[in-house]
Short mmCIF file of C-alpha atoms and ligand atoms in Angstrom, two decimals:
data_model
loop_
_atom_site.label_atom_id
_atom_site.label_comp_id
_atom_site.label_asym_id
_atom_site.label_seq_id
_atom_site.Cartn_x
_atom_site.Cartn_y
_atom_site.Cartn_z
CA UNK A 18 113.14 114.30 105.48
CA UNK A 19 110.44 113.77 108.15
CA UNK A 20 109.28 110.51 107.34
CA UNK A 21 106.01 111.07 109.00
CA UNK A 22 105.14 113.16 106.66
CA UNK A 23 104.65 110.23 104.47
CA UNK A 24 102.84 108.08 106.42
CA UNK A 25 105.49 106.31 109.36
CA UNK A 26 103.52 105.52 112.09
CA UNK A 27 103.72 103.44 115.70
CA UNK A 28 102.66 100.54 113.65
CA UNK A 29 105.28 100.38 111.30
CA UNK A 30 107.67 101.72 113.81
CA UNK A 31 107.01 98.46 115.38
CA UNK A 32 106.68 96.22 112.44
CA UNK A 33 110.40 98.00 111.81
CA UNK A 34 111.78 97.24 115.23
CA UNK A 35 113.90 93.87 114.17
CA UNK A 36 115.77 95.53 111.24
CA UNK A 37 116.82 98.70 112.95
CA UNK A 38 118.73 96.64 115.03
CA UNK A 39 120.42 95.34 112.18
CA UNK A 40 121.51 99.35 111.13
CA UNK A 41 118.96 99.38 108.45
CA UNK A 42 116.97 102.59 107.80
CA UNK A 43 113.15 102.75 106.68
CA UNK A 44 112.11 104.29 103.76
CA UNK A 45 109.16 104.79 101.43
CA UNK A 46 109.43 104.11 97.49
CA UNK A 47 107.81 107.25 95.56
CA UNK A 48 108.27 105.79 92.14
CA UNK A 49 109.08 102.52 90.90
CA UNK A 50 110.54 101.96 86.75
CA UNK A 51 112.33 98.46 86.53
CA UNK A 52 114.84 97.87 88.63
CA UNK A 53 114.85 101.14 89.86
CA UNK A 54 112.77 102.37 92.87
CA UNK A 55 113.03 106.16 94.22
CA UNK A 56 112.97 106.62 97.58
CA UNK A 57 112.44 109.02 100.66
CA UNK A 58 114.42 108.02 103.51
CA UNK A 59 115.40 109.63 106.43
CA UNK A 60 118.74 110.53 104.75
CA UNK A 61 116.64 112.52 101.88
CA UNK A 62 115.40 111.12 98.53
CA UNK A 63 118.16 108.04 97.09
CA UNK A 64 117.26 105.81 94.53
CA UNK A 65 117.68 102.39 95.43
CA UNK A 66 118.01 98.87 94.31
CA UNK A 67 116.87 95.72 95.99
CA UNK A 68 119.59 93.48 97.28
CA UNK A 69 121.20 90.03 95.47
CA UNK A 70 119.79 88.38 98.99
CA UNK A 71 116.17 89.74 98.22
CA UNK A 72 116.16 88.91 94.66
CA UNK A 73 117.27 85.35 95.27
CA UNK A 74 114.83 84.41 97.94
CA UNK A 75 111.93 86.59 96.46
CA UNK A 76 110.09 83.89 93.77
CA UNK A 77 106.88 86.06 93.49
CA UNK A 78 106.77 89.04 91.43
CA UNK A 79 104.00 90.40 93.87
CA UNK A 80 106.85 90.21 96.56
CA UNK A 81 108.97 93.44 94.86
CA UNK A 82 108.81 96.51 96.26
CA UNK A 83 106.08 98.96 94.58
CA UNK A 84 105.09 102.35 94.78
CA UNK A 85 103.56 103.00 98.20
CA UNK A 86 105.84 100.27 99.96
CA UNK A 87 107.87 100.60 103.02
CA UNK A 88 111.17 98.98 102.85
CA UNK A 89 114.16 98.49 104.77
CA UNK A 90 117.38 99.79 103.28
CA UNK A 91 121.04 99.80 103.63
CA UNK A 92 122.75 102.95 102.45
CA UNK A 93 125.21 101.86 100.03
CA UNK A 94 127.64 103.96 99.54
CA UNK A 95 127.91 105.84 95.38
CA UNK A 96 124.23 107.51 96.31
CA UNK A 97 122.28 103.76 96.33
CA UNK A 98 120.09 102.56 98.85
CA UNK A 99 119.97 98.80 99.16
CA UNK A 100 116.96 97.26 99.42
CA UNK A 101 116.28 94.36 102.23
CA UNK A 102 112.61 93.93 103.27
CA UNK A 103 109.52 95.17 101.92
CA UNK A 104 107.28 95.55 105.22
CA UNK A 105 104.29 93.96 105.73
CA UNK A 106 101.29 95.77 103.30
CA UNK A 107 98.48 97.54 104.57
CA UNK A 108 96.96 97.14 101.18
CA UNK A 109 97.62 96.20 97.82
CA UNK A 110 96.29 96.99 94.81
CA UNK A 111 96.57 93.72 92.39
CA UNK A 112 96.11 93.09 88.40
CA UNK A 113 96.95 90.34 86.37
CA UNK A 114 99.43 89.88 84.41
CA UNK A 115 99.29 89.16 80.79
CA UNK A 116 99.92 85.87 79.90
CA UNK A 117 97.94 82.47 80.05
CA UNK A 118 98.15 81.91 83.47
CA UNK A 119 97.35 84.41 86.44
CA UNK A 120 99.91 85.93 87.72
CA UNK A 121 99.39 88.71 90.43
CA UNK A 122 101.48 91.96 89.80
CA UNK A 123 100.81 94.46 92.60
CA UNK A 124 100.21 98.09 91.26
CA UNK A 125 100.01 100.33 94.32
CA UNK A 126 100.74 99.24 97.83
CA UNK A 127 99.42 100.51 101.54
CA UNK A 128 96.43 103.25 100.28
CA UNK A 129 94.73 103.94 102.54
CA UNK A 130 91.46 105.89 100.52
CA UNK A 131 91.04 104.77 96.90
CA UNK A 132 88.65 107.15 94.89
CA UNK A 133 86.80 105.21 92.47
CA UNK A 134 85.73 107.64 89.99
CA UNK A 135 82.80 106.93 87.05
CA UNK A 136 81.79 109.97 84.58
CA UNK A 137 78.38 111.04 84.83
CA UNK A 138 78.30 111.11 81.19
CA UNK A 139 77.77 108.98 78.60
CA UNK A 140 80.53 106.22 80.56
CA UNK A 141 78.49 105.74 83.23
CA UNK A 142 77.45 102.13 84.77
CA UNK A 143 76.22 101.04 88.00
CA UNK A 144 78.35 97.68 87.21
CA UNK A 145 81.22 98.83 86.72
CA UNK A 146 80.84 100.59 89.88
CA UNK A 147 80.44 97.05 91.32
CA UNK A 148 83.38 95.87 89.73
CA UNK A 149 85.65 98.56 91.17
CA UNK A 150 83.92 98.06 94.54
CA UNK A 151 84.97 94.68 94.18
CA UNK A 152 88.09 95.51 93.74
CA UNK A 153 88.52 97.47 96.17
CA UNK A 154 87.68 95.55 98.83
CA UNK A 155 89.87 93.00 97.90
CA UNK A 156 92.95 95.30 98.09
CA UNK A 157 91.99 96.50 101.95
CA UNK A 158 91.67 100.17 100.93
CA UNK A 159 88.85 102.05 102.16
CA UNK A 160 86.75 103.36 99.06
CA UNK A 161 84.98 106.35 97.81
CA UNK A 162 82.72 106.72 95.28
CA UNK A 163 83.43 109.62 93.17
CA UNK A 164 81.28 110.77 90.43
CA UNK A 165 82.88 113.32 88.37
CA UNK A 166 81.23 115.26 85.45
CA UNK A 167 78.06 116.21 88.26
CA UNK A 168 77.78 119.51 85.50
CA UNK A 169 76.61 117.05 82.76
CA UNK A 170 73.85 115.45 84.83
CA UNK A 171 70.43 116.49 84.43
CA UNK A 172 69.19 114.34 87.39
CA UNK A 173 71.52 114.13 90.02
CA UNK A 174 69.04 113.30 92.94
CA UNK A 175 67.99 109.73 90.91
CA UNK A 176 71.18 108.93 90.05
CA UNK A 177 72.47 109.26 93.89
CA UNK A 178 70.13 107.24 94.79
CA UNK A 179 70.75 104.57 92.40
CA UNK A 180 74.74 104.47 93.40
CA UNK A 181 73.68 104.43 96.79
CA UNK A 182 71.61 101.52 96.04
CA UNK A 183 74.77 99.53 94.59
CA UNK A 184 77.32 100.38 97.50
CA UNK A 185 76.19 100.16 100.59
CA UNK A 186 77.70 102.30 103.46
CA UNK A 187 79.92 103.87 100.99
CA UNK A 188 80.12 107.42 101.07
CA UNK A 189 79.46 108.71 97.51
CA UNK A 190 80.37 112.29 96.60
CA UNK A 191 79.24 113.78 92.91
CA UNK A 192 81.61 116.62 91.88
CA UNK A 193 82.23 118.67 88.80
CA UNK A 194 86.38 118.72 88.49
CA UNK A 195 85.74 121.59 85.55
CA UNK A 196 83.49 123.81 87.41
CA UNK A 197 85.00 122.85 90.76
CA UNK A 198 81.48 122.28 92.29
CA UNK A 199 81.28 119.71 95.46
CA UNK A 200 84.89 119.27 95.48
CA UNK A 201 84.59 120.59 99.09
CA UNK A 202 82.82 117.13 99.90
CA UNK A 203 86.13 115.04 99.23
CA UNK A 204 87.99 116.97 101.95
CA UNK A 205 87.09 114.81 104.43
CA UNK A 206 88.35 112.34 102.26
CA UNK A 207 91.97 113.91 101.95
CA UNK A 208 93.65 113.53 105.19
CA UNK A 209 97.08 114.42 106.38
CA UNK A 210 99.27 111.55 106.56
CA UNK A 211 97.02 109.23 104.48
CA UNK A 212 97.21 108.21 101.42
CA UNK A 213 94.73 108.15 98.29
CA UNK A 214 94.59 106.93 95.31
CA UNK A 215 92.45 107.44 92.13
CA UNK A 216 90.62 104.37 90.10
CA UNK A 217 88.71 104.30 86.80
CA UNK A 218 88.37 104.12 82.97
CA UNK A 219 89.95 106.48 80.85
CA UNK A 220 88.15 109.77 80.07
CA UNK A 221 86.12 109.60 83.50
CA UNK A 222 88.48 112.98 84.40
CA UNK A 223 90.80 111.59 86.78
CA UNK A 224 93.87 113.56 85.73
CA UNK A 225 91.83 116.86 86.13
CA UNK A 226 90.69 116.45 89.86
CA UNK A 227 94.25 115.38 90.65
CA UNK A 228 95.22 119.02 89.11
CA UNK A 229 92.68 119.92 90.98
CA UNK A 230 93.99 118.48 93.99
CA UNK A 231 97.32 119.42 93.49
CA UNK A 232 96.22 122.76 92.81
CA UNK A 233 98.39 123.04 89.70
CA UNK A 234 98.04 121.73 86.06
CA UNK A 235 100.74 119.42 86.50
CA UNK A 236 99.19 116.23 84.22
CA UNK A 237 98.14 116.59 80.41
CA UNK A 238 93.84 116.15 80.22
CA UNK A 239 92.81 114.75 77.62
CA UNK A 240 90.92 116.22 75.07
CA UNK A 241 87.16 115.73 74.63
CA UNK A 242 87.15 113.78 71.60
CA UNK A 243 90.12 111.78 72.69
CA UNK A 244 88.56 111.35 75.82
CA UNK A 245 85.13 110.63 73.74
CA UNK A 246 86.78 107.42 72.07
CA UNK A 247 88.37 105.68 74.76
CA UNK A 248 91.88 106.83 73.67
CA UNK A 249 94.57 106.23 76.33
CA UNK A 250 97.21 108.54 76.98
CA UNK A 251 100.36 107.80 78.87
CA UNK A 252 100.55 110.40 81.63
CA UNK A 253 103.39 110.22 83.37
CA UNK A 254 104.37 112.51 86.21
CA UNK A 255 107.90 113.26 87.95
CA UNK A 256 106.74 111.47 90.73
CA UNK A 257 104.41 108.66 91.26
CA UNK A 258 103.63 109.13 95.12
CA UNK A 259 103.09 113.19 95.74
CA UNK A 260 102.69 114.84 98.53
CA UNK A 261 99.29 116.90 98.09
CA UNK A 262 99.18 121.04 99.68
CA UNK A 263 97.20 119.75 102.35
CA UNK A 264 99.67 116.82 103.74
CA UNK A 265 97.89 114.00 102.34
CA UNK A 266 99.82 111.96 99.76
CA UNK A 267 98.59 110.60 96.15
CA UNK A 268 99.51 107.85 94.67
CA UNK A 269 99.02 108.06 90.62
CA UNK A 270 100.76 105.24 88.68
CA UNK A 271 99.92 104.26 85.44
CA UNK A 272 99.41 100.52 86.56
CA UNK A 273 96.54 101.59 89.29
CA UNK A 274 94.52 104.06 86.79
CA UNK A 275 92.66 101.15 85.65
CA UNK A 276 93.20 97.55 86.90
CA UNK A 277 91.60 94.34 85.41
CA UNK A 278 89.30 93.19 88.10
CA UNK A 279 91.44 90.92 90.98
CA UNK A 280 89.53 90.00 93.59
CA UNK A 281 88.93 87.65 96.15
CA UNK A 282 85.62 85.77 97.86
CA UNK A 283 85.75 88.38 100.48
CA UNK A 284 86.18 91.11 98.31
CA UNK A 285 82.92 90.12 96.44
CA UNK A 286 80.99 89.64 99.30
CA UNK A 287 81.72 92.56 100.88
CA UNK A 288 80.26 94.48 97.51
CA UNK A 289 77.05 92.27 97.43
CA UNK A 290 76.27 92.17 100.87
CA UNK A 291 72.75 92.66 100.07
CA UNK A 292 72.66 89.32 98.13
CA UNK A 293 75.00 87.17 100.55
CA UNK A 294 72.11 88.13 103.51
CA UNK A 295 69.85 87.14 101.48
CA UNK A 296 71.83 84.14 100.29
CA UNK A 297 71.78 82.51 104.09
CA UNK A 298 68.20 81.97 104.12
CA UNK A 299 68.02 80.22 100.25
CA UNK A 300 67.36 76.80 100.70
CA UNK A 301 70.31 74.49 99.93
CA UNK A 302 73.68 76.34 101.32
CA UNK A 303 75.80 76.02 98.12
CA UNK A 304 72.63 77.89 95.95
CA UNK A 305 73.70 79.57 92.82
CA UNK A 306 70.60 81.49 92.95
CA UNK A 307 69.98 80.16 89.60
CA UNK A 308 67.30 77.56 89.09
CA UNK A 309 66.94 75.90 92.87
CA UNK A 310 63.99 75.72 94.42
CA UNK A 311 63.65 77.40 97.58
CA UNK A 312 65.89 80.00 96.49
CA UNK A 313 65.76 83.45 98.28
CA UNK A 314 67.57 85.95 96.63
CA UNK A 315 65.53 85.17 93.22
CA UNK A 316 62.64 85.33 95.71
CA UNK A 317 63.41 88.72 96.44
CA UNK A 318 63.62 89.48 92.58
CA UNK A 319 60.45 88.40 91.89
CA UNK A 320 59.44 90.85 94.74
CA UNK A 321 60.80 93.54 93.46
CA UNK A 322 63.06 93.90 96.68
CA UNK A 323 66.44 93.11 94.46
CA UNK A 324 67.28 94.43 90.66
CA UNK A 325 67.93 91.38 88.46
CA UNK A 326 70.65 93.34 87.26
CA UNK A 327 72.68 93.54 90.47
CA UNK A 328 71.82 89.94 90.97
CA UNK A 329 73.25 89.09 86.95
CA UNK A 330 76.24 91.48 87.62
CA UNK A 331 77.03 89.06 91.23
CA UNK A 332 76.36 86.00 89.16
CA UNK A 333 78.88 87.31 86.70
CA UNK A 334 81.72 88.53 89.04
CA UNK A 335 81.81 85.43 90.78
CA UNK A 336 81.95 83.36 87.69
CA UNK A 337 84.78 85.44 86.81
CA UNK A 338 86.47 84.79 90.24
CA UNK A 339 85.93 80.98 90.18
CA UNK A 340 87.62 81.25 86.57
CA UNK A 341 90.77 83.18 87.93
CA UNK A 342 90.87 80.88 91.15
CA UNK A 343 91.08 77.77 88.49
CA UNK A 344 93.82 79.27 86.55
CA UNK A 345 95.83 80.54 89.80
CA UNK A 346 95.37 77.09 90.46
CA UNK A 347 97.07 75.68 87.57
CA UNK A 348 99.94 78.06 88.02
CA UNK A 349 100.88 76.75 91.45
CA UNK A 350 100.27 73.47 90.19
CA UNK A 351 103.45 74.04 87.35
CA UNK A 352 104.86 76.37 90.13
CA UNK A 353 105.15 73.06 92.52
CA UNK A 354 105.87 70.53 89.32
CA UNK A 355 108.74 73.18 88.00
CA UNK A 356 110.41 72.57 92.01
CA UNK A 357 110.02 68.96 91.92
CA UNK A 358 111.59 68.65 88.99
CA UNK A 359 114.33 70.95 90.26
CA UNK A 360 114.59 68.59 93.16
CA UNK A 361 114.91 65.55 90.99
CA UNK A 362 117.86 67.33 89.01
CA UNK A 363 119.68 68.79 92.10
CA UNK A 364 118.93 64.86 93.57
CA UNK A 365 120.68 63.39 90.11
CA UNK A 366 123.29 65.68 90.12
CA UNK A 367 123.94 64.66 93.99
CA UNK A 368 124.19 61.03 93.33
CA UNK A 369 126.32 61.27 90.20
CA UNK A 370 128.55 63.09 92.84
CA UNK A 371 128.67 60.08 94.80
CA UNK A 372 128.92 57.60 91.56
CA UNK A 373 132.61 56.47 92.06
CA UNK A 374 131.80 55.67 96.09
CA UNK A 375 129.30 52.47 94.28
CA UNK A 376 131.39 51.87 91.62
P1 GDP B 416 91.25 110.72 82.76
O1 GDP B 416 91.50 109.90 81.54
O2 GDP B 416 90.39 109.99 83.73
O3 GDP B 416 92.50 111.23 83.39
O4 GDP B 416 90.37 111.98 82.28
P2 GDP B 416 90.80 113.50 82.01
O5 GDP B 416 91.09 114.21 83.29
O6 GDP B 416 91.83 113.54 80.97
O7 GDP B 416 89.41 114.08 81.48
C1 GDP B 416 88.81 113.62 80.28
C2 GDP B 416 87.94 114.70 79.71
O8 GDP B 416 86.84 114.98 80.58
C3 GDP B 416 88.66 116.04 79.51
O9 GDP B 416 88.24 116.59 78.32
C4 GDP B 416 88.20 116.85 80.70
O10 GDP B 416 88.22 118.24 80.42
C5 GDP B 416 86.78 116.37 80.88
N1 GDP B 416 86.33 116.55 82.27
C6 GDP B 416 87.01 116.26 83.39
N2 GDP B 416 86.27 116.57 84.47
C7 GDP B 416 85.11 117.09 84.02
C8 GDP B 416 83.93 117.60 84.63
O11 GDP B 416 83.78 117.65 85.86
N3 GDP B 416 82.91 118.00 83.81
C9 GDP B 416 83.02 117.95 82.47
N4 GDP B 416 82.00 118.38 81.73
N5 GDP B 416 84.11 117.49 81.84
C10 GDP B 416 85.15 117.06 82.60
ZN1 ZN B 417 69.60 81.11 96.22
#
């Protein structure tokens, strides 16, 4: 197995320098259930496990090896890889995870494209556009907006121009995955080497332009009405990272289809550049854009130069943020309370060791 063909390059060649010394082998992990990650390596496809060493000293879940990860491994012998290092990420697509606090699970790792994909039917929304956009700055993936279903819209010029409007120097492409119109457009898109990745809601048709993609009819669609109501399926396929006809490589997980919004300051910035220009010449440099005076992004409102909406969708995002940044927050707060108190007990236990020396 030719590991370029999934991606190795100088960079990680170089990045990989300090454990081939050690006799460890690179490898890529194709799919990822549990415990159990599948791998292509230069010794062919192994399934491996990571090592008692890496599971000790690895305290955040984000740190495990996902689908789209380069590790380091350590044939084991009984047809196991062991896994040592997961190398440094190119990208990372991140959700939360349920629970009270925020916890960061990583979906996807090192895509390079991300489609982000809206129906031009009834589903579509400029803000959730912006959310995905958001998102996908934040994970360091270049994105792509795809808008699927272009057979169902009446008015495909305006509609251009409005996503245009909402991402900035992103190339948008509107295709027809049924018909098979404009799919020509993504090609650029769908390099050798690289790899992509798919993003959106449920029903927007992302499991038919993969077909499409792969050129077979390899995932279950979903059918209209399911599609209609919002119904999830669970689509699973043999592989989670695929190798597309064309040398590119997909990455289709259920955990990246649709992520909760995770983002970061830069991520939102970079999606409302627009407003953050305009925010620099506002007045007082902490403005909210809400109520202060000498504010210039509601100046530009009133002007007609900026849709309230975009501006009530930023507002909203970044109230969002600030609310995920407070509970991340509180969980390293108990993250750092749970080790001092594991340094108190270790720090009991040592000097009931020691008891009988004072006695
Ligand atoms: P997913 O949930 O994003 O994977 O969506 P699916 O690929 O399952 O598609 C949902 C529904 O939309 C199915 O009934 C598809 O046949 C339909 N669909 C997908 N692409 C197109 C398209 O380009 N035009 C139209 N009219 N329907 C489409
Ligand atoms: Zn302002």
């Amino acid at each position: 197995m030719d590991l370029r063909d999934y991606g190795w390059n100088e960079e990680l060649s170089a990045q990989f320098e300090a454990y081939a010394q050690r006799g460890l082998v690179p490898a890529r992990v194709v799919k990822q259930s549990r415990d159990l990650s599948t791998l292509v390596t230069p010794l062919g496809e192994l399934p491996g496990k990571v090592s008692g060493k890496f599971r000790h000293e690895t305290a955040e879940q984000a740190d495990f090896p996902v689908v789209g990860d380069w590790v380091t491994i350590e044939p084991a012998g009984d047809n196991l890889a062991l896994i040592h290092a997961v190398l440094p990420r190119r990208s990372a697509f991140t959700r939360k995870a349920a629970g009270e606090t925020v916890e960061a699970q990583v979906a996807a790792a090192n895509v390079d494209t991300v489609f982000l994909v809206s129906g031009l039917d009834g589903d579509f929304n400029l803000r959730r556009i912006e959310r995905y956009l958001t998102t996908a700055w934040t994970s360091a993936a270049e994105p792509i907006i795809v808008l699927n279903k272009a057979d169902l819209c009446p008015d495909l010029q305006n509609v251009l121009t409005a996503v245009e409007g909402v991402a900035p120097g992103v190339p948008v492409v509107a295709v027809s995955a049924l018909s098979e119109d404009g799919l020509k457009d993504l090609e650029p898109f769908i390099v050798p080497r690289k790899t992509v990745a798919l993003l959106g809601s449920s029903g927007v048709g992302k499991s038919t332009l993969i077909n499409r993609l792969l050129g077979e009819e390899r995932l279950p669609t979903a059918p209209m009405s399911d599609a209609a109501e919002g119904r999830g399926r669970h689509t699973t396929t043999a592989r989670e990272l695929v190798l597309l006809p064309g040398g590119a490589l997909l990455i289709d997980t259920p955990g990246m289809r649709e992520l909760q919004l995770w983002a970061d300051e830069e991520g939102l910035d970079r999606t409302f550049d627009d407003i953050e220009k305009l925010g620099a010449r506002c007045r007082f440099p902490d403005c909210r854009h809400d109520r202060e005076p000498g504010c210039a992004v509601r100046a530009a409102v009133t002007a007609g130069a900026l849709d309230p909406r975009r501006l009530e969708s930023y507002v909203k995002l970044r109230r969002e943020l600030s609310f995920m940044e407070l509970k991340k927050d509180v969980k390293k707060r108990r993250q750092q309370e749970k080790a001092a108190g594991r340094r108190f007990a270790s720090m009991v236990k040592e000097i009931k060791k020691h008891k009988p020396r004072y006695q």
